[in-house]
Short mmCIF file of C-alpha atoms in Angstrom, two decimals:
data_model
loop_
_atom_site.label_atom_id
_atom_site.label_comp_id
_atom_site.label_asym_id
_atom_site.label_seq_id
_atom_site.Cartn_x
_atom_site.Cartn_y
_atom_site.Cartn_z
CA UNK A 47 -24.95 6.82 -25.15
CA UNK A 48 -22.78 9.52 -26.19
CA UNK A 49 -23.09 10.68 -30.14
CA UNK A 50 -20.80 13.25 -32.01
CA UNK A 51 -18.12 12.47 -30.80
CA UNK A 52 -14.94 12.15 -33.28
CA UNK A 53 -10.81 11.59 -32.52
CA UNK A 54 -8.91 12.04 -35.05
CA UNK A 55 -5.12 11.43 -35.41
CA UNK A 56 -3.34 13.35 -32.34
CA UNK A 57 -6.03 14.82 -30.83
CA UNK A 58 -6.81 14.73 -26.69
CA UNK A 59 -10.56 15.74 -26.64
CA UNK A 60 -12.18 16.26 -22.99
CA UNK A 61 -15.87 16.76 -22.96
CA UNK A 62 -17.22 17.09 -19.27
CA UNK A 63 -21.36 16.55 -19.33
CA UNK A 64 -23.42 14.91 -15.73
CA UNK A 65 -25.20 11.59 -15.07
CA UNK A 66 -28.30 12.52 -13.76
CA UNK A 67 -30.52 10.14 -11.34
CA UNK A 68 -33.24 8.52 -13.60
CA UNK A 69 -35.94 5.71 -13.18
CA UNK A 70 -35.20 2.50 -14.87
CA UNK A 71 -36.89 2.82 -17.81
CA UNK A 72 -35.38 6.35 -18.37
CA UNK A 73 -32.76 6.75 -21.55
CA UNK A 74 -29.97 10.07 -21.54
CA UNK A 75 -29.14 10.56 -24.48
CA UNK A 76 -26.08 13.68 -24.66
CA UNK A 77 -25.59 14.75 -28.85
CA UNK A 78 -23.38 18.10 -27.99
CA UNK A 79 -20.59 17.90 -29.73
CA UNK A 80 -16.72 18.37 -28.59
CA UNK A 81 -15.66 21.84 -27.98
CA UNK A 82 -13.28 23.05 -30.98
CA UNK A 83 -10.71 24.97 -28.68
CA UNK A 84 -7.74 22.19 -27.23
CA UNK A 85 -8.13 22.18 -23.13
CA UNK A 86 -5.82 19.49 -22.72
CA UNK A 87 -2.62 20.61 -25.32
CA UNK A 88 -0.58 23.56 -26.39
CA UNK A 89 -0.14 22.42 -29.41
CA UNK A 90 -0.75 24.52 -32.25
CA UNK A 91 -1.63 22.20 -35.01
CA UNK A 92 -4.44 21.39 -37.90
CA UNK A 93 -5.83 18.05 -39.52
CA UNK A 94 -6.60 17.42 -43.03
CA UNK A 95 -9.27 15.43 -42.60
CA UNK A 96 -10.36 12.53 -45.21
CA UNK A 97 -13.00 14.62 -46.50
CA UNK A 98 -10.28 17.50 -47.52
CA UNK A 99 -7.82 14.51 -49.33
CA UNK A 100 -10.24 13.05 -51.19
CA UNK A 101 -12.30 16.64 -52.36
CA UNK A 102 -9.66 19.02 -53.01
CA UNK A 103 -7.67 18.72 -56.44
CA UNK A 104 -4.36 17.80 -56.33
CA UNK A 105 -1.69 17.80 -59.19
CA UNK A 106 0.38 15.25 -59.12
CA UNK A 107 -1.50 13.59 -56.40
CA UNK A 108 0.72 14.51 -53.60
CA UNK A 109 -0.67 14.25 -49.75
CA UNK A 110 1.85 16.99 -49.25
CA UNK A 111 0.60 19.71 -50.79
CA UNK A 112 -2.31 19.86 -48.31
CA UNK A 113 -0.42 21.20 -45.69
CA UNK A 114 -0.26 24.66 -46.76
CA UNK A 115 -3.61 24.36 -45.65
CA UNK A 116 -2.19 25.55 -42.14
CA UNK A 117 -1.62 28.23 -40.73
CA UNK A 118 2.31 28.93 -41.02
CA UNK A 119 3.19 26.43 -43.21
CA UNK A 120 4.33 27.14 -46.94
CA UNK A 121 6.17 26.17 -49.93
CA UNK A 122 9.82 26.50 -49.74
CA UNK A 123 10.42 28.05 -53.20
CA UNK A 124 14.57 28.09 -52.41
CA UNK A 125 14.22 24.29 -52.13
CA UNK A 126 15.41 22.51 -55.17
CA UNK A 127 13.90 19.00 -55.65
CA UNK A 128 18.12 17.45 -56.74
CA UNK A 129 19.23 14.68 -55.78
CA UNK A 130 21.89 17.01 -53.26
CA UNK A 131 18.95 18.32 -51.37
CA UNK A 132 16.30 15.37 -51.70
CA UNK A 133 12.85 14.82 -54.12
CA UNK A 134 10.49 16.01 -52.53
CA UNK A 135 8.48 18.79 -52.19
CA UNK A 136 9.87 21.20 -49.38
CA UNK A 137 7.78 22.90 -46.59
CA UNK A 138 8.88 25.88 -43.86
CA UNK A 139 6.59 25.68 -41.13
CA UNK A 140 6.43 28.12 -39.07
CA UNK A 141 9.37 30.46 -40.48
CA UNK A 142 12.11 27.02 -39.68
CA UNK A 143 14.29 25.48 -42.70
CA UNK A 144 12.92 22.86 -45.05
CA UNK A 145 15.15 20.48 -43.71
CA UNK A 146 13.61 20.64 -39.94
CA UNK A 147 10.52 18.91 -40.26
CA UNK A 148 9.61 15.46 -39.38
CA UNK A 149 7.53 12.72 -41.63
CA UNK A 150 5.43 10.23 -39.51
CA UNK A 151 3.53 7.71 -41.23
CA UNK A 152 1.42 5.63 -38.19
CA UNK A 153 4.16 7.00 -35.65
CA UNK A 154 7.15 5.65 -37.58
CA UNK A 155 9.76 8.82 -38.63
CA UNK A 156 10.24 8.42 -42.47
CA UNK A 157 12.49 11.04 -43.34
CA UNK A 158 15.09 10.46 -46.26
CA UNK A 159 18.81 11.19 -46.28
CA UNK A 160 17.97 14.62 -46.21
CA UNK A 161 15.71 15.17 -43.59
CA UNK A 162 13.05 15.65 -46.48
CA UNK A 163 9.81 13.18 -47.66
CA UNK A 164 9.44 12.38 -51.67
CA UNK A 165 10.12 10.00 -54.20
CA UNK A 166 12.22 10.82 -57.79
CA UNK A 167 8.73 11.34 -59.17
CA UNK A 168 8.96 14.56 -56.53
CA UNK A 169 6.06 13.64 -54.73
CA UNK A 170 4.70 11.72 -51.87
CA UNK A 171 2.09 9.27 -53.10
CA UNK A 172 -0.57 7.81 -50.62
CA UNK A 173 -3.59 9.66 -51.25
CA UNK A 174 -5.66 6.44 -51.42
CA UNK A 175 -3.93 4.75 -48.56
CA UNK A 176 -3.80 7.52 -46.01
CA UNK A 177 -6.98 8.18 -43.74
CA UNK A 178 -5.80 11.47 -42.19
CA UNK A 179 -2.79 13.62 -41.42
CA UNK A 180 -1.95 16.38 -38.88
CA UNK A 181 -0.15 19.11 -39.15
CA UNK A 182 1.77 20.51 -35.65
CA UNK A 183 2.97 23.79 -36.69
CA UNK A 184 3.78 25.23 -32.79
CA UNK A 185 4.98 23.73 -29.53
CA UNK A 186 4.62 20.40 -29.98
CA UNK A 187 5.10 17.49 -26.98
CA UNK A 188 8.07 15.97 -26.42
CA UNK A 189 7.42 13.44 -27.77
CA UNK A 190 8.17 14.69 -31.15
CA UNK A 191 11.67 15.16 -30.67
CA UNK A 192 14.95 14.91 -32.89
CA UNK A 193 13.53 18.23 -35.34
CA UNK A 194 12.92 22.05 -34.64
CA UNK A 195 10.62 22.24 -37.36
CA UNK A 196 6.88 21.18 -37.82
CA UNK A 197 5.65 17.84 -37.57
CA UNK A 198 3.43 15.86 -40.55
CA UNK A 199 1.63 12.78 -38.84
CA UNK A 200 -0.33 10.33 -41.26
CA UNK A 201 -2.06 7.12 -40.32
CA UNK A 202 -2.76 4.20 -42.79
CA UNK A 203 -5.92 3.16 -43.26
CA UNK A 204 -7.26 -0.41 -42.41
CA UNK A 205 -9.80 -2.63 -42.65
CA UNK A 206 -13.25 -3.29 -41.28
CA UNK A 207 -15.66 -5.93 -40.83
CA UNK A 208 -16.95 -4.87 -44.46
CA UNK A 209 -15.28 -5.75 -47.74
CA UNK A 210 -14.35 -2.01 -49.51
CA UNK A 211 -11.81 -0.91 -52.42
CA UNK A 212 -11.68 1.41 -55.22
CA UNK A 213 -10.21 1.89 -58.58
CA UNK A 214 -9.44 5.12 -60.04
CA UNK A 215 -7.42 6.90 -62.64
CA UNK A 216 -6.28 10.18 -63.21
CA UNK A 217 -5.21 11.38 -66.52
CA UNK A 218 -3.76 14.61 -67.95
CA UNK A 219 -2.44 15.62 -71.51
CA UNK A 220 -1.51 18.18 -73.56
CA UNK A 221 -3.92 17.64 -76.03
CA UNK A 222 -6.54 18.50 -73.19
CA UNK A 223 -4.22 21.95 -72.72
CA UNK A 224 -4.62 25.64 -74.30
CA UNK A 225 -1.10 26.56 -75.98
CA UNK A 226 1.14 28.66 -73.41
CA UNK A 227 2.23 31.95 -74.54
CA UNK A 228 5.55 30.41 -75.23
CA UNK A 229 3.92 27.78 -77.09
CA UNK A 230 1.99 30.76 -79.23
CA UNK A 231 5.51 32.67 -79.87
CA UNK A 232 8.15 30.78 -80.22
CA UNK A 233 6.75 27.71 -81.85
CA UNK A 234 3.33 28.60 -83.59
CA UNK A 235 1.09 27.23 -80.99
CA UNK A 236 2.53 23.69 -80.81
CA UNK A 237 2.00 22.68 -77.51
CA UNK A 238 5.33 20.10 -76.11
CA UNK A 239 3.52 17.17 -75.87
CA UNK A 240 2.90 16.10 -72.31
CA UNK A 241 0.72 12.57 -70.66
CA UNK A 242 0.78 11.91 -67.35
CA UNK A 243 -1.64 8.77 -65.55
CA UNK A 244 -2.09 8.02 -61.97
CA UNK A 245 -4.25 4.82 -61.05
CA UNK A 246 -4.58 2.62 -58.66
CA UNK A 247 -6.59 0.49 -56.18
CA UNK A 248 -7.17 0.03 -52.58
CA UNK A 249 -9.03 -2.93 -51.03
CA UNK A 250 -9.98 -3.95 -47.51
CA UNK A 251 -11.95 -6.19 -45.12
CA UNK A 252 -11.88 -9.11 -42.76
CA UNK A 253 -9.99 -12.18 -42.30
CA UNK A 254 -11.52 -12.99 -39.17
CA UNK A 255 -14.48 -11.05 -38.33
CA UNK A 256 -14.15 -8.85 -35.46
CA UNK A 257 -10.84 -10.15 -35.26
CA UNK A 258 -7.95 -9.58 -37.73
CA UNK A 259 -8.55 -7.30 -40.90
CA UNK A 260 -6.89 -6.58 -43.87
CA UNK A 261 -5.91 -3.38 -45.80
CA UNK A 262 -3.89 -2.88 -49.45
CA UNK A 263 -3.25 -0.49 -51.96
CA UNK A 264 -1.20 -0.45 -55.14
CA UNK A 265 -0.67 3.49 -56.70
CA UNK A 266 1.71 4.23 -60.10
CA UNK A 267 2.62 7.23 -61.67
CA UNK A 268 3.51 7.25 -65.70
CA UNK A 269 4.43 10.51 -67.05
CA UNK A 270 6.40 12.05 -70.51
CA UNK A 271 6.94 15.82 -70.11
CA UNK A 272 8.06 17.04 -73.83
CA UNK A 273 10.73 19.76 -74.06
CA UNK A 274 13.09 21.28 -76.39
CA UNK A 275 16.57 22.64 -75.38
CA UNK A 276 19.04 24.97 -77.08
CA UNK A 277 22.98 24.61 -76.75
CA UNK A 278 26.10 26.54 -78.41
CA UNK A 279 28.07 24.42 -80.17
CA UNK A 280 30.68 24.63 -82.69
CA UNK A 281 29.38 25.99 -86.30
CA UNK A 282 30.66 24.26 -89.41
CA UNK A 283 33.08 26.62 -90.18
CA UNK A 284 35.07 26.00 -86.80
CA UNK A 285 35.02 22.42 -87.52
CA UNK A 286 36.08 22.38 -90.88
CA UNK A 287 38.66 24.56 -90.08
CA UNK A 288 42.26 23.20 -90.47
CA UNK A 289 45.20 22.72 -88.21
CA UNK A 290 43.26 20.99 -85.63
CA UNK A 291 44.84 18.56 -83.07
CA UNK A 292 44.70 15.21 -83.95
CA UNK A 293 43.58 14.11 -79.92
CA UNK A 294 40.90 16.87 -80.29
CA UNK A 295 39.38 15.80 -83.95
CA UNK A 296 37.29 13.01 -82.56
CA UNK A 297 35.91 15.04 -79.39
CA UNK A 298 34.78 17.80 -81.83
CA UNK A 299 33.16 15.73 -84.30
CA UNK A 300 31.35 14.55 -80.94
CA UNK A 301 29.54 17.23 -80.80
CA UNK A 302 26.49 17.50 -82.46
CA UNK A 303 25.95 19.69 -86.03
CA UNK A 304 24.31 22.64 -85.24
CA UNK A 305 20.59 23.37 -86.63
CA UNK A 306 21.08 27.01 -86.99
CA UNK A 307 23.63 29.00 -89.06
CA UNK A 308 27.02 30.35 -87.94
CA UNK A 309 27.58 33.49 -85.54
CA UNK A 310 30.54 35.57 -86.34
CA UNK A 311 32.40 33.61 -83.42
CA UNK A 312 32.08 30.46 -85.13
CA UNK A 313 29.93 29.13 -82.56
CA UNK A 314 26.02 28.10 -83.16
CA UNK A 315 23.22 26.81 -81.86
CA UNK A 316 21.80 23.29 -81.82
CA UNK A 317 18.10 22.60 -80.45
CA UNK A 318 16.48 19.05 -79.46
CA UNK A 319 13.56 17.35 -77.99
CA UNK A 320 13.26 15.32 -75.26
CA UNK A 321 11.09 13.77 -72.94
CA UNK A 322 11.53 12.94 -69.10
CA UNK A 323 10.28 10.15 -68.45
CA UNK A 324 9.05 9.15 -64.74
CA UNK A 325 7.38 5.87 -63.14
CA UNK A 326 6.42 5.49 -59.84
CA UNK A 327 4.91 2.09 -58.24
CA UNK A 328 3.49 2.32 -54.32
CA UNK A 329 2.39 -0.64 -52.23
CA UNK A 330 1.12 -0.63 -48.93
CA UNK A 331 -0.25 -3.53 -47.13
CA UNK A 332 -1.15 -3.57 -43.68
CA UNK A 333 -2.41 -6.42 -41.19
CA UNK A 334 -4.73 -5.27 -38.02
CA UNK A 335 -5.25 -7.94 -34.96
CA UNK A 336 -7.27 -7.78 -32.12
CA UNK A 337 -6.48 -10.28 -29.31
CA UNK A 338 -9.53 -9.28 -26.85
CA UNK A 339 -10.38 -6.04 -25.43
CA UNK A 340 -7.07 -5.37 -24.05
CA UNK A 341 -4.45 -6.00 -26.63
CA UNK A 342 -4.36 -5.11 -30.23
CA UNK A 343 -1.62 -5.03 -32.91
CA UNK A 344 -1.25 -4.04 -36.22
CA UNK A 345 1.92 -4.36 -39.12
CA UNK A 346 2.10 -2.35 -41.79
CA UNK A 347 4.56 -2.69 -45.13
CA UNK A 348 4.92 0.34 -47.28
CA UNK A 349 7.30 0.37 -50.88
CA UNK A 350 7.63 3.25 -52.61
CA UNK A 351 10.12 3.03 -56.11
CA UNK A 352 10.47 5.81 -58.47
CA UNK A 353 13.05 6.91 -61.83
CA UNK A 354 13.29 9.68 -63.65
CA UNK A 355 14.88 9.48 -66.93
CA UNK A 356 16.27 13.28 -67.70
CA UNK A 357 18.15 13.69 -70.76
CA UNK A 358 19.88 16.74 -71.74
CA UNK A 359 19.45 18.74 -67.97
CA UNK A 360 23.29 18.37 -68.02
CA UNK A 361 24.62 18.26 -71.30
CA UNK A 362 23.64 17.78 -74.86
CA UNK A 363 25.28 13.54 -75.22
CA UNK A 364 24.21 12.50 -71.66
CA UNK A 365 20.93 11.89 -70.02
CA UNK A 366 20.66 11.85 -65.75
CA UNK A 367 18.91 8.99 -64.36
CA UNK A 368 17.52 9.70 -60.60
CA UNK A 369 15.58 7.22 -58.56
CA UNK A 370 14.66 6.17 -55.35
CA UNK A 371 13.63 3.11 -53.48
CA UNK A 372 12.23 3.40 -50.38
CA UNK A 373 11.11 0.89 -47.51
CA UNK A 374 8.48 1.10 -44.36
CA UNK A 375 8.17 -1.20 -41.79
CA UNK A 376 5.90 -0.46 -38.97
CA UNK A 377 5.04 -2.78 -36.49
CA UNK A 378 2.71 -1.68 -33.07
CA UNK A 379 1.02 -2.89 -30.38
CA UNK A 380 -1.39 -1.44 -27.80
CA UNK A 381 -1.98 -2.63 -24.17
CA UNK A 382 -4.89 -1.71 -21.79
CA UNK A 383 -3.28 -2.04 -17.92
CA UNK A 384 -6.30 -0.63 -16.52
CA UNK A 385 -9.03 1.98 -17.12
CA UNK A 386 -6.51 4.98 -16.30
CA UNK A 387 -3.30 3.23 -18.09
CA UNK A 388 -2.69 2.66 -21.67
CA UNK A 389 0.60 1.60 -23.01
CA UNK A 390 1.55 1.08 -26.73
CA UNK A 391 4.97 -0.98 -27.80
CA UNK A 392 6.45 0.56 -31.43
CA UNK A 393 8.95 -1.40 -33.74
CA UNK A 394 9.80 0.26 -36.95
CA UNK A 395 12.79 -0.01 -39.97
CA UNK A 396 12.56 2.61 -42.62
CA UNK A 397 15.23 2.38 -45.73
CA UNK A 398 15.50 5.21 -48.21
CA UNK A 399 18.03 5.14 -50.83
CA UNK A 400 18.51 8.37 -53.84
CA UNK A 401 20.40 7.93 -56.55
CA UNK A 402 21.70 9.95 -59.25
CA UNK A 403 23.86 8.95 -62.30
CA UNK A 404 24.81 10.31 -65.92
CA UNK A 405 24.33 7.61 -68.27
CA UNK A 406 25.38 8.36 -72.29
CA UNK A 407 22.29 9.31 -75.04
CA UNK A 408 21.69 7.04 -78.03
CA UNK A 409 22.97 8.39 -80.93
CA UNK A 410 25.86 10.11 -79.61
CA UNK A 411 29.77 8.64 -80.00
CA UNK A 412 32.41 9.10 -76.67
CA UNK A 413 35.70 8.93 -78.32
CA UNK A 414 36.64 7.52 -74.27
CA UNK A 415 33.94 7.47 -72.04
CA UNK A 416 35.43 8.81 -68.59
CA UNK A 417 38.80 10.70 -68.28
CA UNK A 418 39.10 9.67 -64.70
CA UNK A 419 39.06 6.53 -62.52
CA UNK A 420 35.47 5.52 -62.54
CA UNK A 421 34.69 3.84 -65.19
CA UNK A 422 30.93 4.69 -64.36
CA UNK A 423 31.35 8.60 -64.96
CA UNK A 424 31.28 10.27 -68.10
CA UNK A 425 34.45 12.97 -68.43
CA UNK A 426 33.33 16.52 -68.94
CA UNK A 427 34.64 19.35 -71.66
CA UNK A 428 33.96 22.92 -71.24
CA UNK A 429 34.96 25.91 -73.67
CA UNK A 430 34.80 29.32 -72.69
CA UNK A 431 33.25 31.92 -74.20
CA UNK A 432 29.75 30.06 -73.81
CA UNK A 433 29.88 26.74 -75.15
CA UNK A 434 27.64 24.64 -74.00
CA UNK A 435 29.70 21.56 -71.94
CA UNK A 436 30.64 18.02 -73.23
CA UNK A 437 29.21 15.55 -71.06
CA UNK A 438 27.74 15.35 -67.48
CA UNK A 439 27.21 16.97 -64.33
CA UNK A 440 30.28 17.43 -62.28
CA UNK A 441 28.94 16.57 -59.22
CA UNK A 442 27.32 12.96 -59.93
CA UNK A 443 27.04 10.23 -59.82
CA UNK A 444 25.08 10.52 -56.01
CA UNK A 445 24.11 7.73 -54.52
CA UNK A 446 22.34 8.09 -50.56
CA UNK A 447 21.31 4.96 -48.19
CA UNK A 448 19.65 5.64 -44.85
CA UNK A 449 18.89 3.02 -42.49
CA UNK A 450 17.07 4.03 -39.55
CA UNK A 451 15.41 1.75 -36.69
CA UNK A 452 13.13 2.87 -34.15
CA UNK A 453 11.56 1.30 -31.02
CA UNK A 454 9.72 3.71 -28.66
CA UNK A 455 7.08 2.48 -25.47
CA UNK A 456 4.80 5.43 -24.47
CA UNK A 457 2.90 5.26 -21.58
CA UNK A 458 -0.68 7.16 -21.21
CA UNK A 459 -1.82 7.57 -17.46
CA UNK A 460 -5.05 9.30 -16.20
CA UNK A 461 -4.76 9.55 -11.61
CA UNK A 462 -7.56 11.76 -11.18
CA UNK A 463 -8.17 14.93 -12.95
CA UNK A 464 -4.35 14.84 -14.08
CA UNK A 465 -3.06 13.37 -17.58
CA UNK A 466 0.46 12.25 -17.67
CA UNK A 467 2.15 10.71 -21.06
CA UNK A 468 6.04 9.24 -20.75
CA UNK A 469 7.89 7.09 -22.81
CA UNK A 470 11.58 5.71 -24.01
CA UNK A 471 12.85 6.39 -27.57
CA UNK A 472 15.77 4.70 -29.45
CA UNK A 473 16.68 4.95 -32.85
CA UNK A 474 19.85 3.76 -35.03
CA UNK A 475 20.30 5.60 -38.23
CA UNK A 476 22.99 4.18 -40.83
CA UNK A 477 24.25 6.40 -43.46
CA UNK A 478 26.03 4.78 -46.42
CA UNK A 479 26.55 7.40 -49.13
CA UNK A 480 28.78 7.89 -52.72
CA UNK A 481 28.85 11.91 -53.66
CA UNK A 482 31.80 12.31 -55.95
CA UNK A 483 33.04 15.44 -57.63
CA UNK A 484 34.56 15.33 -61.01
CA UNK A 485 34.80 11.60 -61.23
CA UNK A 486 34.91 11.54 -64.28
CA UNK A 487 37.62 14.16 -65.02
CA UNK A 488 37.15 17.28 -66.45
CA UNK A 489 39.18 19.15 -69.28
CA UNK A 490 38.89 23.31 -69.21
CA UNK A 491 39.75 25.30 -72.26
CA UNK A 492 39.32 28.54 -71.74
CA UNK A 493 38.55 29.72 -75.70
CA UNK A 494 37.49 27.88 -79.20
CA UNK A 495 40.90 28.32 -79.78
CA UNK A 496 43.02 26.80 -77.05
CA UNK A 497 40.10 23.37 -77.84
CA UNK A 498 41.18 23.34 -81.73
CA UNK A 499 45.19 23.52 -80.65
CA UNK A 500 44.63 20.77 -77.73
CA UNK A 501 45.87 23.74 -75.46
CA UNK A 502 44.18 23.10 -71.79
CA UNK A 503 43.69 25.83 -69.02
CA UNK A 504 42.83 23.59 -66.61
CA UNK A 505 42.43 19.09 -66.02
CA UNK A 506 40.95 17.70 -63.08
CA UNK A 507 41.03 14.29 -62.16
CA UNK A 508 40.58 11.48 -59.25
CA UNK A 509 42.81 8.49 -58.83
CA UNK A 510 41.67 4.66 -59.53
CA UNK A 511 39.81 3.78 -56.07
CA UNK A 512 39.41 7.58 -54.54
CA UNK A 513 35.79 7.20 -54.58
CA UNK A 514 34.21 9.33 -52.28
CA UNK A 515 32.52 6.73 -50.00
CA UNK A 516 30.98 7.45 -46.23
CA UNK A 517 29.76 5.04 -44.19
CA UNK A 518 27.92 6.77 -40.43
CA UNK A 519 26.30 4.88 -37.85
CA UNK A 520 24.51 6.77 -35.01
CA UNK A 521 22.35 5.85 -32.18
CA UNK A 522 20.11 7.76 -30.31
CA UNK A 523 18.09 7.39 -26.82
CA UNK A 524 15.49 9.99 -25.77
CA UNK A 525 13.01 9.87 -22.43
CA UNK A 526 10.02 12.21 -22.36
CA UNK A 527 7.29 12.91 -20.14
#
């Protein structure tokens, strides 16, 4: 009987002990553990173990900020979380770009559009569904191809021949928060109101005992994040003042009246609240069978849907809405040959799709909408001399689709005191993909003045039906040993 012995998720463990010559009624029992220090690998890597998940706070609940825990691998600061670079939190392991990594979740690649991980809620939610993950920070096998970066490796958990779940909830709010210094300066210790609840449930067991088991687990995000923004706007006097265009009257009464008093340049300020708003739903359910003692297989579903209601991040009237959708597949099966050959079959469709669109505020009038040929796109004003702009972000609407299948057959064969793994690879990755630039049409004016007279520096504008649509397909075939 051998006792202390644990695998975890892509480890090779060789522990070497003898059989001795006993009598009948004699019992060996070994209880050494196995050595820490990798015989069989090069790999540098590290495992966050369940223990480490389920112990160590995490804000936000995000399996991803764990992996600092290695050696080698940080937070990419320079990494925006926009929809142009992806969601999700980015990581540089081992001195490589944010966008070199790989995401495996029970062998299937998951990366988004952008080579990154992450739903619009900016994290990457599975804390109750994932048993373990490993981090490979250094030399990793071949079979972990298609990236120069590090690889993140998670398994699912599954079910046993005992029923188990949980519920939990997490809960944070500002009323639960000391004021920030900000808070304590600026705006006499009120505190912008914040809430944010994560909850859940996971539960597990058998359909057939010793047989086929079952494993689910629902996880949501709700969150308001308060803040208060300040843009220049027109004072009174500048829009009372006479001689102003007729086509630029109703654009200037757009804008909002300003809550402070007028600067000597006419211009003033005008501050409001707002709250972001984000929801995030995540549903795994996965199906293990065991045929006998040589064939196993297990399917596994994963959803993950977030949006993120922003208003004011890119103009005073407009509010961007981001989201994503994603979809995991995963379907595997494992095959005994013999005692020294192990072969597993993989099948897997992911389907990630980012989005990003300026939608108008309540309570705010668009004397015409869009100035271009999407109908979709809110126009855009901008005044020089520090005026805040008139509508929204030049570069959306976004809107990213990857499709990527996978089907891989890896071979595991022992001859002797030599170890040999080998396998085929082939993937198809669709890209379908919207990223316009000024849509919606922009209108320059490069001083107060020039806006009042109707007197443009600069108009930019696309025709009807010169969307900026891409549609990629690429396949790929790899063979390593």
């Amino acid at each position: 009987m051998r006792q202390g012995l644990e695998l975890s998720i892509g480890r090779d463990a060789q522990v070497d002990f003898q059989l001795r010559i006993g009598d009948v009624s004699e019992r060996i029992t070994v209880t050494e553990e196995a050595p820490l220090i990798e015989t069989t690998t090069a790999t540098v890597s590290g495992l966050v173990s369940p223990e480490q998940m389920r112990d160590i706070p995490l804000n936000a609940r995000s399996f991803l900020d764990l992996v600092p825990l290695q050696t080698g691998a940080v937070i990419a600061a320079s990494g925006a979380q926009v929809s142009s670079h992806g969601y999700g939190q980015k990581l540089s392991i081992s001195g490589t770009r944010y966008s070199s990594n790989v995401f495996l979740l029970d062998g299937a690649v998951t990366n988004d559009f952008f080579n990154g991980a992450g739903s619009a809620a900016g994290t990457v939610a599975g804390v109750e569904t994932v048993r373990e993950f490993r981090v490979i920070t250094n030399a990793f096998d071949a079979e972990y191809g298609r990236h120069t970066g590090g690889v993140i490796s998670a398994i699912t958990k599954s079910g046993t021949n005992d029923l188990h779940g949980s519920l939990f909830e997490f809960l944070r709010n500002s009323s639960l928060d000391a004021p920030r210094w900000e808070d304590n300066a600026r705006n006499r210790g009120r505190k912008q109101p914040f809430r944010r609840n994560q909850f859940g449930a996971t539960f597990g067991g058998p359909a057939v005992k010793d047989q086929t088991f079952f494993f689910g687990s629902f996880e949501a995000l709700r969150e308001s994040l308060g803040s208060t923004l300040t843009f220049t706007v027109p004072g009174v006097g500048v829009r009372a003042r006479p001689g102003t265009a007729a086509t630029v009257v109703p654009y200037l009464q757009a804008f909002p009246l300003p809550t402070t008093a007028d600067r000597a340049d006419g211009s003033a300020q005008y501050s409001a609240g707002s709250k972001r708003i984000t929801d995030q739903n995540f549903y795994t359910a996965r199906v293990d069978h065991r045929f006998n003692d040589s064939d196993s297989i297990f399917g596994r579903l994963t959803i993950d849907n977030a949006d993120r209601d922003n208003p004011l991040v890119n103009g005073f009237n407009t509010t961007e809405q981001t989201g994503t959708n994603s979809r995991f597949i995963t379907v595997e099966q494992a095959h005994i040959y013999s005692p020294a050959v192990l072969g597993t079959t993989h099948f897997s469709f992911s389907r990630t799709h980012n989005t990003a669109y300026d939608r108008a505020l309540p309570g705010f009038t668009f004397p015409r909408f869009t100035f271009g040929g999407s109908p979709d796109v809110p126009g855009r004003i901008t005044i020089g001399g520090g005026y805040s702009a008139w509508g929204g972000n030049n570069f959306n609407p976004k809107d990213f689709v990857q499709n990527l299948f996978q089907t891989k057959e890896d071979f595991h064969v022992t001859a002797g005191a030599h170890t040999m793994k080998m396998g085929l690879y082939f993937e198809r990755i669709q890209y379908n993909m919207r990223s316009d630039v000024n849509a919606g049409g922009t209108f320059a004016f490069s001083h107060i003045n020039d806006f009042l007279s109707g007197t443009v520096n600069t108009a930019t504008f696309i025709q009807p039906g010169d969307r900026k649509s891409t549609r990629l397909n690429s396949s790929h075939v790899a063979l390593s040993r």
